[in-house]
Amino acid sequence: MTQPLVRPKRKNPVLRTRLPTLPPGTRSRVALGLTAAAAEGRFALQVCRDCGAVQYPPREACQACLSVRLDWRAQDGAGALLADTVLHHSNDLFFRERLPWRLGLVRLDVGAAVVAHLHGDVPPAPARVRVTARLDRAGQAVLVALPEKETPHMADDRQLREFTCDPKFRKILVTDGKTAVGQALVKAFAAAGADLLWVGHTEPWKKFAGFDELAALPQVTLLPLDVTDSKSVREIAAEIGGKVDILVNTAEYHRTFGIGNRPGVETARAEMDVNYFGLLRLAQEFGPAMRSRGSDGQSSAVAWVNLLSIYALANFPPHGTFSASKAAAHSLAQCLRAELRPAGVRVVNVFPGPIDDEWNQLLLPPKVAPEALARAIVQALRDGVEDVYPGDVAQEWLERWRENPKALERELSA
Amino acid sequence: MSARRGYDGVAVAVPVTVPYVRYSVRSAHWWLARALGEALKRSGLKKTDVDGLTVSSFTLAPDTAIGLTQHLGVSPRWLDHVPLGGASGVVALRRAARAVQAGDAEVVACIAGDTNHVDSFRLTLANFSQFARDAVYPYGAGGPNASFSFLTAHYMRTYGATREDFGKLCVAQRANALKYPHALFKKPLALEEYLSARPIAEPLRLFDCVMPCAGAEAFLVLSEDRARSLNAPYARLLGAVERHNAFPSDPIQMRAGWALEREALYAQAGVGTGDIDFVETYDDYPVISVMQFEDLGFCGKGEGPAFVRANTFTHDGSFPHNTSGGQLSVGQAGAAGGFLGLVEAIRQLTGEAGGRQVAGANVGLASGFGMINFDRGLGSGAAILAAP
């Protein structure tokens, strides 16, 4: 059974920090269908539209009937472990540094055989397993065979932790603790076993509502941090940048209205300054340090979380300039994702529907409660996903957007 | 299905081995050129006399057989590229034999060779196939060691094979290799040493795994008449089969194409398993040799462990097997590994096997197996050769 993680000792600053390496990341285009689903936490395989045969490895034509109409469909992953092995030798640097490494050959109940990373709690073959798809440090989907039923401390499995960004024993920066979401997140991370929590606040000379409650948490250190101020970001990065394992950017500027209902550009500029340039400033100052710590022992730098909005996908005219700033941030986050991937640091983009806060006052429910949003983010880190659409509104928008983006554009402008 | 035409009149001659080395700074072209050059030298043929050519190599890229013709300055009227890994030897032989029978070529040189730079094995693994790149290599990058560890573990659990059973084959092959001058392994292997070697991919340990190296092999396929006129010692081809991606719905590989083709093979050859004097299996891992004993009919499915315990496998044993040491003791020179058994079989049948000569060797079987594309080997083939 998995031994629970112990709190890591303080790092010896004299010792060399191991440089990050990645597992093999080359995939055929068709295999990226597995990655697309895993990025949202789903395990999907190609299923033939004509004969129903389930396919693996990913391919261009059905192995049963040669149809080229293969659709990615979610799978439950139930299967039988036929054989298992422990690698003591690898031809790849990433795995060489992590040997021994356990693998299994699994026959899925739907018919396909798969090679999978094997969780330590799965008994030797023959055994029942549950196969899931996870993103590895290269950002590509891999299959992981888990025990059929939950086992104690299973998230602490040494191999599984290579695929997740579990907050347990990690040092986390939440860039803005003043917002309802920021405060809910800090509490959720503390409950999830975070080692240290740095919490930014823009106006250190005055206490915000909830300040005392946060400050009372033993893991929390409050820091003056203003993402619109390059100097402030630089100073904080110089102080803690080399220690942050997970950065969560909750700083957000949100006003209502689109183009015609509000004169001038000042509000739109303020939105861009926080939502877009704020991310850019943080990325420039914290990115390099996190990139260098992608492989720094048990609690290395693993994730960068952006609080975006479902409005980043399609503009919501009643909140038009806000939508535009989130779309800009989304685009920049894709750039950041590309730049952090060589270090194995995952960029997690969160696309909530309207949050139940003051700036969405006039929107009808359902709205996402800050606590629910915080739970979704913690879960996303535990599952190692990189795109999160929490809440019913986000899920519905996503589905409409995927099915027909033009239709959604018309519907939102109605 | 119509009866398969036999291989009457087809001779296989001039077994060539370009001595293997662990690493080479030369390219595959160098090794293939040496193989063809040696075949010409030993046969007394001129380049222009060889009007057919098959080429097998993993490391020839970006070239294929056609590019190699210009590189080597040959103008064959019949050419085939046979990139089937460990099945290349048998497949090349079959195709060449048909070309000779049909008159499309008079003398076909079948050549196989690969180089091995310090990093080329890793690069071959990483890009071996689309399925391997997408669905195997990212899982620990263990290469075929990992794939065969699954098959070995499953075979052991299902049929009660032990590490000692596999060790017995490896130890016997090493004893054979000590009498084969081109083998890269020169020291005897004790069973104890085999059992306690460092683990590679459980249950596989070091001596279960072939060592990649550089090298080349070749032989000529021609009519018996032509072989006689050359005064080249030759073996006759009695039968040959191939079968690929057999039993695709088996959840894990327990058998391969030989099981589908063996009846046709023995019928075509006009011999039975009892007539076979020695067997050269494809042996990148010992478990696959045991599967070949079963699938080629020397014992029933699942009887491999008992068969191994009941026999001895040195060239002078009760079941002479991999008499030059097999790839496990000679080294795996890429696609040339798929030729090793055939080349040795020709030597045994022409009396050129020196100190490892199987007494009274009249009929021999050589099999091939290759291309671990995803979770199993896809290609399989076997050929039966006889002394003239």
mmCIF file of N, CA and C in Angstrom, chain A residues 260-343:
data_model
loop_
_atom_site.group_PDB
_atom_site.id
_atom_site.type_symbol
_atom_site.label_atom_id
_atom_site.label_comp_id
_atom_site.label_asym_id
_atom_site.label_seq_id
_atom_site.Cartn_x
_atom_site.Cartn_y
_atom_site.Cartn_z
ATOM 1 N N GLY A 260 -20.755 50.541 -26.166
ATOM 2 C CA GLY A 260 -21.592 51.728 -26.286
ATOM 3 C C GLY A 260 -22.087 52.297 -24.976
ATOM 4 N N ASN A 261 -22.116 51.479 -23.934
ATOM 5 C CA ASN A 261 -22.725 51.930 -22.687
ATOM 6 C C ASN A 261 -21.759 52.622 -21.747
ATOM 7 N N ARG A 262 -20.497 52.691 -22.162
ATOM 8 C CA ARG A 262 -19.512 53.297 -21.265
ATOM 9 C C ARG A 262 -18.527 54.100 -22.108
ATOM 10 N N PRO A 263 -18.437 55.441 -21.862
ATOM 11 C CA PRO A 263 -17.527 56.240 -22.667
ATOM 12 C C PRO A 263 -16.077 56.020 -22.252
ATOM 13 N N GLY A 264 -15.175 56.270 -23.186
ATOM 14 C CA GLY A 264 -13.746 56.252 -22.871
ATOM 15 C C GLY A 264 -13.180 54.845 -22.776
ATOM 16 N N VAL A 265 -11.845 54.779 -22.556
ATOM 17 C CA VAL A 265 -11.163 53.491 -22.524
ATOM 18 C C VAL A 265 -10.568 53.180 -21.157
ATOM 19 N N GLU A 266 -10.802 54.074 -20.170
ATOM 20 C CA GLU A 266 -10.095 53.893 -18.891
ATOM 21 C C GLU A 266 -10.438 52.573 -18.229
ATOM 22 N N THR A 267 -11.745 52.228 -18.208
ATOM 23 C CA THR A 267 -12.137 50.981 -17.541
ATOM 24 C C THR A 267 -11.590 49.776 -18.296
ATOM 25 N N ALA A 268 -11.714 49.825 -19.613
ATOM 26 C CA ALA A 268 -11.189 48.708 -20.414
ATOM 27 C C ALA A 268 -9.683 48.573 -20.209
ATOM 28 N N ARG A 269 -9.002 49.733 -20.107
ATOM 29 C CA ARG A 269 -7.557 49.691 -19.903
ATOM 30 C C ARG A 269 -7.218 49.088 -18.542
ATOM 31 N N ALA A 270 -8.021 49.435 -17.537
ATOM 32 C CA ALA A 270 -7.781 48.861 -16.199
ATOM 33 C C ALA A 270 -7.994 47.350 -16.231
ATOM 34 N N GLU A 271 -9.008 46.909 -16.948
ATOM 35 C CA GLU A 271 -9.231 45.457 -17.073
ATOM 36 C C GLU A 271 -8.030 44.780 -17.730
ATOM 37 N N MET A 272 -7.560 45.408 -18.820
ATOM 38 C CA MET A 272 -6.403 44.832 -19.501
ATOM 39 C C MET A 272 -5.169 44.865 -18.595
ATOM 40 N N ASP A 273 -5.047 45.921 -17.817
ATOM 41 C CA ASP A 273 -3.854 46.069 -16.994
ATOM 42 C C ASP A 273 -3.769 44.955 -15.946
ATOM 43 N N VAL A 274 -4.896 44.592 -15.376
ATOM 44 C CA VAL A 274 -4.889 43.504 -14.384
ATOM 45 C C VAL A 274 -4.966 42.146 -15.083
ATOM 46 N N ASN A 275 -5.977 41.994 -15.939
ATOM 47 C CA ASN A 275 -6.281 40.660 -16.458
ATOM 48 C C ASN A 275 -5.272 40.175 -17.505
ATOM 49 N N TYR A 276 -4.746 41.094 -18.295
ATOM 50 C CA TYR A 276 -3.792 40.695 -19.333
ATOM 51 C C TYR A 276 -2.356 41.046 -18.952
ATOM 52 N N PHE A 277 -2.090 42.353 -18.737
ATOM 53 C CA PHE A 277 -0.706 42.730 -18.425
ATOM 54 C C PHE A 277 -0.270 42.183 -17.065
ATOM 55 N N GLY A 278 -1.241 42.020 -16.164
ATOM 56 C CA GLY A 278 -0.902 41.433 -14.857
ATOM 57 C C GLY A 278 -0.329 40.044 -15.042
ATOM 58 N N LEU A 279 -0.985 39.250 -15.886
ATOM 59 C CA LEU A 279 -0.495 37.902 -16.175
ATOM 60 C C LEU A 279 0.885 37.969 -16.832
ATOM 61 N N LEU A 280 1.042 38.916 -17.757
ATOM 62 C CA LEU A 280 2.326 39.037 -18.444
ATOM 63 C C LEU A 280 3.447 39.376 -17.462
ATOM 64 N N ARG A 281 3.145 40.336 -16.546
ATOM 65 C CA ARG A 281 4.179 40.722 -15.563
ATOM 66 C C ARG A 281 4.537 39.527 -14.680
ATOM 67 N N LEU A 282 3.526 38.823 -14.200
ATOM 68 C CA LEU A 282 3.784 37.663 -13.347
ATOM 69 C C LEU A 282 4.597 36.609 -14.104
ATOM 70 N N ALA A 283 4.212 36.391 -15.363
ATOM 71 C CA ALA A 283 4.885 35.343 -16.140
ATOM 72 C C ALA A 283 6.345 35.694 -16.376
ATOM 73 N N GLN A 284 6.595 36.983 -16.627
ATOM 74 C CA GLN A 284 7.980 37.377 -16.875
ATOM 75 C C GLN A 284 8.837 37.257 -15.622
ATOM 76 N N GLU A 285 8.256 37.521 -14.462
ATOM 77 C CA GLU A 285 9.062 37.510 -13.239
ATOM 78 C C GLU A 285 9.123 36.136 -12.591
ATOM 79 N N PHE A 286 7.991 35.412 -12.580
ATOM 80 C CA PHE A 286 7.977 34.114 -11.897
ATOM 81 C C PHE A 286 8.297 32.946 -12.841
ATOM 82 N N GLY A 287 8.038 33.130 -14.145
ATOM 83 C CA GLY A 287 8.230 32.031 -15.089
ATOM 84 C C GLY A 287 9.640 31.440 -15.069
ATOM 85 N N PRO A 288 10.688 32.276 -15.172
ATOM 86 C CA PRO A 288 12.039 31.710 -15.231
ATOM 87 C C PRO A 288 12.393 30.879 -14.000
ATOM 88 N N ALA A 289 12.018 31.369 -12.817
ATOM 89 C CA ALA A 289 12.361 30.625 -11.606
ATOM 90 C C ALA A 289 11.609 29.292 -11.575
ATOM 91 N N MET A 290 10.338 29.306 -11.975
ATOM 92 C CA MET A 290 9.580 28.054 -11.952
ATOM 93 C C MET A 290 10.123 27.084 -12.988
ATOM 94 N N ARG A 291 10.543 27.637 -14.134
ATOM 95 C CA ARG A 291 11.104 26.765 -15.176
ATOM 96 C C ARG A 291 12.347 26.023 -14.675
ATOM 97 N N SER A 292 13.094 26.675 -13.820
ATOM 98 C CA SER A 292 14.336 26.042 -13.369
ATOM 99 C C SER A 292 14.065 25.001 -12.282
ATOM 100 N N ARG A 293 12.865 24.999 -11.746
ATOM 101 C CA ARG A 293 12.580 24.082 -10.627
ATOM 102 C C ARG A 293 11.543 23.023 -11.000
ATOM 103 N N GLY A 294 11.491 22.659 -12.279
ATOM 104 C CA GLY A 294 10.499 21.690 -12.716
ATOM 105 C C GLY A 294 10.772 20.273 -12.251
ATOM 106 N N SER A 295 11.956 20.046 -11.725
ATOM 107 C CA SER A 295 12.297 18.665 -11.354
ATOM 108 C C SER A 295 13.018 18.665 -10.015
ATOM 109 N N ASP A 296 12.554 19.510 -9.113
ATOM 110 C CA ASP A 296 13.277 19.789 -7.869
ATOM 111 C C ASP A 296 12.759 18.907 -6.724
ATOM 112 N N GLY A 297 12.873 17.603 -6.902
ATOM 113 C CA GLY A 297 12.497 16.696 -5.815
ATOM 114 C C GLY A 297 11.002 16.493 -5.688
ATOM 115 N N GLN A 298 10.603 16.014 -4.514
ATOM 116 C CA GLN A 298 9.219 15.606 -4.298
ATOM 117 C C GLN A 298 8.222 16.740 -4.526
ATOM 118 N N SER A 299 8.629 17.973 -4.242
ATOM 119 C CA SER A 299 7.679 19.077 -4.328
ATOM 120 C C SER A 299 8.178 20.157 -5.276
ATOM 121 N N SER A 300 8.506 19.747 -6.472
ATOM 122 C CA SER A 300 9.029 20.703 -7.436
ATOM 123 C C SER A 300 7.935 21.630 -7.965
ATOM 124 N N ALA A 301 8.346 22.653 -8.740
ATOM 125 C CA ALA A 301 7.388 23.552 -9.378
ATOM 126 C C ALA A 301 6.550 22.735 -10.360
ATOM 127 N N VAL A 302 5.223 22.809 -10.220
ATOM 128 C CA VAL A 302 4.397 21.938 -11.057
ATOM 129 C C VAL A 302 3.307 22.650 -11.839
ATOM 130 N N ALA A 303 2.791 23.757 -11.321
ATOM 131 C CA ALA A 303 1.597 24.278 -12.003
ATOM 132 C C ALA A 303 1.482 25.786 -11.886
ATOM 133 N N TRP A 304 0.850 26.334 -12.902
ATOM 134 C CA TRP A 304 0.513 27.756 -12.967
ATOM 135 C C TRP A 304 -0.967 27.809 -13.325
ATOM 136 N N VAL A 305 -1.762 28.375 -12.424
ATOM 137 C CA VAL A 305 -3.205 28.366 -12.625
ATOM 138 C C VAL A 305 -3.687 29.777 -12.977
ATOM 139 N N ASN A 306 -4.429 29.891 -14.071
ATOM 140 C CA ASN A 306 -4.999 31.182 -14.463
ATOM 141 C C ASN A 306 -6.499 31.169 -14.276
ATOM 142 N N LEU A 307 -6.988 32.159 -13.536
ATOM 143 C CA LEU A 307 -8.427 32.303 -13.415
ATOM 144 C C LEU A 307 -8.908 33.114 -14.622
ATOM 145 N N LEU A 308 -9.398 32.422 -15.627
ATOM 146 C CA LEU A 308 -9.908 33.100 -16.814
ATOM 147 C C LEU A 308 -11.424 33.218 -16.687
ATOM 148 N N SER A 309 -12.134 33.039 -17.766
ATOM 149 C CA SER A 309 -13.590 33.134 -17.730
ATOM 150 C C SER A 309 -14.104 32.407 -18.959
ATOM 151 N N ILE A 310 -15.288 31.861 -18.870
ATOM 152 C CA ILE A 310 -15.869 31.223 -20.047
ATOM 153 C C ILE A 310 -16.071 32.281 -21.148
ATOM 154 N N TYR A 311 -16.121 33.554 -20.735
ATOM 155 C CA TYR A 311 -16.261 34.634 -21.715
ATOM 156 C C TYR A 311 -14.997 34.805 -22.570
ATOM 157 N N ALA A 312 -13.909 34.089 -22.159
ATOM 158 C CA ALA A 312 -12.686 34.137 -22.976
ATOM 159 C C ALA A 312 -12.886 33.402 -24.291
ATOM 160 N N LEU A 313 -13.834 32.475 -24.321
ATOM 161 C CA LEU A 313 -14.059 31.686 -25.538
ATOM 162 C C LEU A 313 -14.939 32.427 -26.530
ATOM 163 N N ALA A 314 -15.963 33.111 -26.005
ATOM 164 C CA ALA A 314 -16.876 33.861 -26.877
ATOM 165 C C ALA A 314 -17.336 35.093 -26.108
ATOM 166 N N ASN A 315 -17.324 36.210 -26.770
ATOM 167 C CA ASN A 315 -17.625 37.470 -26.081
ATOM 168 C C ASN A 315 -19.067 37.519 -25.603
ATOM 169 N N PHE A 316 -19.212 37.977 -24.343
ATOM 170 C CA PHE A 316 -20.532 38.173 -23.750
ATOM 171 C C PHE A 316 -20.766 39.676 -23.727
ATOM 172 N N PRO A 317 -21.520 40.205 -24.696
ATOM 173 C CA PRO A 317 -21.583 41.660 -24.875
ATOM 174 C C PRO A 317 -21.954 42.467 -23.628
ATOM 175 N N PRO A 318 -22.842 41.995 -22.750
ATOM 176 C CA PRO A 318 -23.103 42.794 -21.541
ATOM 177 C C PRO A 318 -21.863 42.964 -20.665
ATOM 178 N N HIS A 319 -20.875 42.098 -20.822
ATOM 179 C CA HIS A 319 -19.589 42.254 -20.131
ATOM 180 C C HIS A 319 -18.496 42.239 -21.199
ATOM 181 N N GLY A 320 -18.675 43.090 -22.204
ATOM 182 C CA GLY A 320 -17.883 42.971 -23.428
ATOM 183 C C GLY A 320 -16.402 43.241 -23.283
ATOM 184 N N THR A 321 -16.032 44.319 -22.585
ATOM 185 C CA THR A 321 -14.597 44.611 -22.485
ATOM 186 C C THR A 321 -13.911 43.628 -21.538
ATOM 187 N N PHE A 322 -14.639 43.204 -20.512
ATOM 188 C CA PHE A 322 -14.100 42.174 -19.613
ATOM 189 C C PHE A 322 -13.826 40.898 -20.413
ATOM 190 N N SER A 323 -14.797 40.507 -21.252
ATOM 191 C CA SER A 323 -14.606 39.314 -22.091
ATOM 192 C C SER A 323 -13.351 39.444 -22.939
ATOM 193 N N ALA A 324 -13.170 40.633 -23.518
ATOM 194 C CA ALA A 324 -12.000 40.844 -24.385
ATOM 195 C C ALA A 324 -10.708 40.695 -23.596
ATOM 196 N N SER A 325 -10.681 41.203 -22.366
ATOM 197 C CA SER A 325 -9.443 41.099 -21.574
ATOM 198 C C SER A 325 -9.163 39.646 -21.207
ATOM 199 N N LYS A 326 -10.224 38.887 -20.978
ATOM 200 C CA LYS A 326 -10.024 37.468 -20.642
ATOM 201 C C LYS A 326 -9.605 36.663 -21.883
ATOM 202 N N ALA A 327 -10.117 37.079 -23.041
ATOM 203 C CA ALA A 327 -9.682 36.413 -24.275
ATOM 204 C C ALA A 327 -8.194 36.672 -24.505
ATOM 205 N N ALA A 328 -7.775 37.912 -24.212
ATOM 206 C CA ALA A 328 -6.350 38.234 -24.356
ATOM 207 C C ALA A 328 -5.519 37.401 -23.385
ATOM 208 N N ALA A 329 -6.014 37.299 -22.152
ATOM 209 C CA ALA A 329 -5.286 36.519 -21.143
ATOM 210 C C ALA A 329 -5.216 35.049 -21.553
ATOM 211 N N HIS A 330 -6.303 34.545 -22.126
ATOM 212 C CA HIS A 330 -6.329 33.148 -22.571
ATOM 213 C C HIS A 330 -5.253 32.917 -23.635
ATOM 214 N N SER A 331 -5.178 33.831 -24.568
ATOM 215 C CA SER A 331 -4.177 33.694 -25.629
ATOM 216 C C SER A 331 -2.768 33.720 -25.045
ATOM 217 N N LEU A 332 -2.550 34.644 -24.109
ATOM 218 C CA LEU A 332 -1.223 34.727 -23.492
ATOM 219 C C LEU A 332 -0.922 33.469 -22.682
ATOM 220 N N ALA A 333 -1.960 32.913 -22.065
ATOM 221 C CA ALA A 333 -1.764 31.690 -21.269
ATOM 222 C C ALA A 333 -1.332 30.525 -22.156
ATOM 223 N N GLN A 334 -1.808 30.530 -23.403
ATOM 224 C CA GLN A 334 -1.349 29.479 -24.320
ATOM 225 C C GLN A 334 0.131 29.625 -24.618
ATOM 226 N N CYS A 335 0.561 30.888 -24.724
ATOM 227 C CA CYS A 335 1.989 31.155 -24.926
ATOM 228 C C CYS A 335 2.783 30.712 -23.695
ATOM 229 N N LEU A 336 2.253 31.043 -22.535
ATOM 230 C CA LEU A 336 2.922 30.660 -21.290
ATOM 231 C C LEU A 336 3.006 29.135 -21.183
ATOM 232 N N ARG A 337 1.956 28.482 -21.602
ATOM 233 C CA ARG A 337 1.927 27.013 -21.560
ATOM 234 C C ARG A 337 3.068 26.443 -22.411
ATOM 235 N N ALA A 338 3.226 27.024 -23.581
ATOM 236 C CA ALA A 338 4.304 26.547 -24.462
ATOM 237 C C ALA A 338 5.666 26.794 -23.826
ATOM 238 N N GLU A 339 5.797 27.924 -23.113
ATOM 239 C CA GLU A 339 7.107 28.262 -22.556
ATOM 240 C C GLU A 339 7.409 27.501 -21.272
ATOM 241 N N LEU A 340 6.389 27.081 -20.543
ATOM 242 C CA LEU A 340 6.639 26.332 -19.309
ATOM 243 C C LEU A 340 6.705 24.830 -19.541
ATOM 244 N N ARG A 341 6.197 24.386 -20.691
ATOM 245 C CA ARG A 341 6.156 22.931 -20.916
ATOM 246 C C ARG A 341 7.534 22.280 -20.912
ATOM 247 N N PRO A 342 8.565 22.932 -21.465
ATOM 248 C CA PRO A 342 9.885 22.282 -21.424
ATOM 249 C C PRO A 342 10.370 21.980 -20.013
ATOM 250 N N ALA A 343 9.797 22.636 -19.023
ATOM 251 C CA ALA A 343 10.187 22.356 -17.646
ATOM 252 C C ALA A 343 9.202 21.409 -16.979
#
